[in-house]
PDB file of C-alpha atoms in Angstrom:
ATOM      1  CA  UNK A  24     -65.473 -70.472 177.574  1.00 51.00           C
ATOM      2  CA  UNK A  25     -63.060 -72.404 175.781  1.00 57.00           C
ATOM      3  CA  UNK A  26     -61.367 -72.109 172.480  1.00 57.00           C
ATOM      4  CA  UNK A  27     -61.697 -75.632 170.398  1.00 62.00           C
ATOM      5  CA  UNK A  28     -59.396 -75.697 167.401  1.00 58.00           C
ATOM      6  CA  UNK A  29     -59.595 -78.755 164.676  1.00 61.00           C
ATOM      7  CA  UNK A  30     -56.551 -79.761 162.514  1.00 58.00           C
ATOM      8  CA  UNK A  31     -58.096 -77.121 159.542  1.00 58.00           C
ATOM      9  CA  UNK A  32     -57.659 -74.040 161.817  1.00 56.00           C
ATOM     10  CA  UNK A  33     -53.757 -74.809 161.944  1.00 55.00           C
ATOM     11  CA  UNK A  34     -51.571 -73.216 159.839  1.00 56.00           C
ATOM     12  CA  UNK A  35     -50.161 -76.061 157.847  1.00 55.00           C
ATOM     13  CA  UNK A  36     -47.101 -74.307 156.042  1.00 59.00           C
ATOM     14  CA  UNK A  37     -44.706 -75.920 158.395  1.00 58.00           C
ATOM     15  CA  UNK A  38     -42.008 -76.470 155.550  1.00 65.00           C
ATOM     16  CA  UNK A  39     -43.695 -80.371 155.351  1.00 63.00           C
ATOM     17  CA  UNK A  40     -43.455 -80.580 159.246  1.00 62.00           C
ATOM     18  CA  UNK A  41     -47.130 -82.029 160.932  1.00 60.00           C
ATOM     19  CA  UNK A  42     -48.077 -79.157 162.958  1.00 56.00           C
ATOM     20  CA  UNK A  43     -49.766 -81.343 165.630  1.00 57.00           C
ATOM     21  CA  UNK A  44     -46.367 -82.991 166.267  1.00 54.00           C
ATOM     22  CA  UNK A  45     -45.581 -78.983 167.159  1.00 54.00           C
ATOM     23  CA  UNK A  46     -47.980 -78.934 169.503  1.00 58.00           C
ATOM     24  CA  UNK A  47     -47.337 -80.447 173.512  1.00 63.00           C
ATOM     25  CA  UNK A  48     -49.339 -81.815 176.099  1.00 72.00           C
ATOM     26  CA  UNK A  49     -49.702 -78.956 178.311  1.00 73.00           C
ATOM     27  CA  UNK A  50     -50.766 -81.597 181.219  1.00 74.00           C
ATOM     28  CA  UNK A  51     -47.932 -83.730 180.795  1.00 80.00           C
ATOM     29  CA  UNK A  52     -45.505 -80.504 180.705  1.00 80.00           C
ATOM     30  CA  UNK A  53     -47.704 -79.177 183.615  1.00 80.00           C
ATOM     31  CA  UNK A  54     -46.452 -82.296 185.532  1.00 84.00           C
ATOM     32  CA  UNK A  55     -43.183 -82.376 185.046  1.00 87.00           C
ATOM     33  CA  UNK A  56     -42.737 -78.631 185.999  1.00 85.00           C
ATOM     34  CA  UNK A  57     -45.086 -79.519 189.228  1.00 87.00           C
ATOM     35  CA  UNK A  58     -42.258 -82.630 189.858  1.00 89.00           C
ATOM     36  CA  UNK A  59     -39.524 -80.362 189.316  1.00 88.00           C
ATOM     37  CA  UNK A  60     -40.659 -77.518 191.767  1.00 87.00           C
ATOM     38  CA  UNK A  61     -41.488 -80.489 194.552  1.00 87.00           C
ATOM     39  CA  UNK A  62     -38.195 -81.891 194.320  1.00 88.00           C
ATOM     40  CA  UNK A  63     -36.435 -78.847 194.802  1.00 85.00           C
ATOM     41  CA  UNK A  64     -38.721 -77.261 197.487  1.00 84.00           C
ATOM     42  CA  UNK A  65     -38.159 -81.137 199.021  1.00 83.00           C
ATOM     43  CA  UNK A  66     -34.190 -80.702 198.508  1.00 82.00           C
ATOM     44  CA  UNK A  67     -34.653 -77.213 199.796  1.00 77.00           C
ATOM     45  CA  UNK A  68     -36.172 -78.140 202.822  1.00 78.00           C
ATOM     46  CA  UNK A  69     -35.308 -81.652 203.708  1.00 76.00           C
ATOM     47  CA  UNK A  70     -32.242 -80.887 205.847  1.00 74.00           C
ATOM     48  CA  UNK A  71     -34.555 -79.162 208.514  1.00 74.00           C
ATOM     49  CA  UNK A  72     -35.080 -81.567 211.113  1.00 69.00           C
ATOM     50  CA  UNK A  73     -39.184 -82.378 211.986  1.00 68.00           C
ATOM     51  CA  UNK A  74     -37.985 -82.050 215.144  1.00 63.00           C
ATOM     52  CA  UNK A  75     -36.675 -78.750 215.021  1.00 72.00           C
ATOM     53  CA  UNK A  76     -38.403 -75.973 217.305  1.00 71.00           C
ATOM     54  CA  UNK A  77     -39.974 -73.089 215.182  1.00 74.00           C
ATOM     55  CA  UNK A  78     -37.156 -70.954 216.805  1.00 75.00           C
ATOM     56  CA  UNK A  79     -34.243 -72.627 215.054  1.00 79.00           C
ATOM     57  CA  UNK A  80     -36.139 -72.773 211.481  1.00 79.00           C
ATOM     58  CA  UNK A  81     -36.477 -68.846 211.914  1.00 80.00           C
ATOM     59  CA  UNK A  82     -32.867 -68.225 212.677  1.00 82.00           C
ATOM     60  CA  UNK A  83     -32.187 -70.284 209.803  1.00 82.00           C
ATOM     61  CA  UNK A  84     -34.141 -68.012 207.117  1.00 84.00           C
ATOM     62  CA  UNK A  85     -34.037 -64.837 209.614  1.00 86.00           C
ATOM     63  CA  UNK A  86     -31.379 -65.302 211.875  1.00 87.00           C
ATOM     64  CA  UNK A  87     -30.931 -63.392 215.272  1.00 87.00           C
ATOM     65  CA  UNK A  88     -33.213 -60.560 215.837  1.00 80.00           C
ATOM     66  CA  UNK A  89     -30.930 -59.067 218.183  1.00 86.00           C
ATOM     67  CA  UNK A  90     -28.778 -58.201 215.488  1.00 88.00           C
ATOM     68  CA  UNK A  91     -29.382 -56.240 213.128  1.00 83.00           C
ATOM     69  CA  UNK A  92     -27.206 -57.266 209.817  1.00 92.00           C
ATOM     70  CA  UNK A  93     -28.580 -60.869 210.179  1.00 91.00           C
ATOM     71  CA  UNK A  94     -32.320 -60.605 208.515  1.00 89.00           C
ATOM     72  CA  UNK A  95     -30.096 -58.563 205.345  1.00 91.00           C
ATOM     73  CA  UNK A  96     -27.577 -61.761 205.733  1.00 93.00           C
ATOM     74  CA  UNK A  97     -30.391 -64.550 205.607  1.00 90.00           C
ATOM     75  CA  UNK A  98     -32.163 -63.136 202.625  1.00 91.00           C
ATOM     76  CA  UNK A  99     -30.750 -65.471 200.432  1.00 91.00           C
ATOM     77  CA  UNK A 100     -32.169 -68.673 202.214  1.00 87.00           C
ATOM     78  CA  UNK A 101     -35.661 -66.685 202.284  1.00 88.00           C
ATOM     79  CA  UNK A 102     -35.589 -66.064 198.676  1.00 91.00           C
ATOM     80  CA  UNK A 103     -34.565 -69.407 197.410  1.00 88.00           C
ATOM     81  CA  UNK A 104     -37.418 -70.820 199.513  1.00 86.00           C
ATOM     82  CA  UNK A 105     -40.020 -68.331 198.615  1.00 90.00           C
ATOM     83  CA  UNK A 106     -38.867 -68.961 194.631  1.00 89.00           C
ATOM     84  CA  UNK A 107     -39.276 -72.944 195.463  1.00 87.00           C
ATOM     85  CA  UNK A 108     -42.468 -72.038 197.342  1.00 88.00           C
ATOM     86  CA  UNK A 109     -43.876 -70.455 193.981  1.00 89.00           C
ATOM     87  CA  UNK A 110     -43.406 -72.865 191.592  1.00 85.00           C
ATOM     88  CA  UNK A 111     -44.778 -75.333 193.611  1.00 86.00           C
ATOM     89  CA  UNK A 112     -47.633 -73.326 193.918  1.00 88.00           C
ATOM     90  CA  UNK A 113     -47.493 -72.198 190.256  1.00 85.00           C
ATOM     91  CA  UNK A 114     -47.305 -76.027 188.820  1.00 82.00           C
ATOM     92  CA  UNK A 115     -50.603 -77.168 191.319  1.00 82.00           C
ATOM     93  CA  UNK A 116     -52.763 -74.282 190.122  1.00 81.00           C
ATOM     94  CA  UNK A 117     -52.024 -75.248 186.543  1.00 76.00           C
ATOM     95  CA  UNK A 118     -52.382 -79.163 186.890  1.00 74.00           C
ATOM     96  CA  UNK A 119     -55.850 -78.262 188.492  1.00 76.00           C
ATOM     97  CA  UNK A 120     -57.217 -76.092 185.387  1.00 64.00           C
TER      98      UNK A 120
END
């Protein structure tokens, strides 16, 4: 169910301000966080090669499992991608309602 709200149901004591200029376009705002989340996932992840072997993209956010210290060491990487990963993911559920 949605909510439908005509210029009367505003509160129009906006010290002479029009309330409607107030208001944003949640789709165009949607978009732009969307775009911003894509371009930093991208910038995130472009320097990893297509060509890269699954191995090498695990050291990279894991490193060596043979050591212990590394996956504590790599957490960094992880996190920044798994922030980048949720905005993305964030920004496309909202664009899609």
């Amino acid at each position: 169910m949605r909510l439908r709200f005509t210029a009367d149901d505003l509160d129009t004591d906006t010290d002479g301000i029009d309330p409607n200029v107030l208001l944003k376009d949640r789709l165009k705002v949607g978009k732009e966080r969307l775009d911003d989340a894509l371009e930093k996932l991208t910038r995130f992840v472009n320097p990893l090669s297509r060509q890269m072997a699954s191995l090498s993209i695990y050291i990279i956010f894991c490193g060596n499992t043979e050591i212990e210290t590394d996956l504590k060491e790599h957490e960094p990487q992880r996190t920044q991608l798994y922030k980048a990963t949720v905005l993305l993911v964030r920004g496309l559920f909202k664009q899609c309602g």
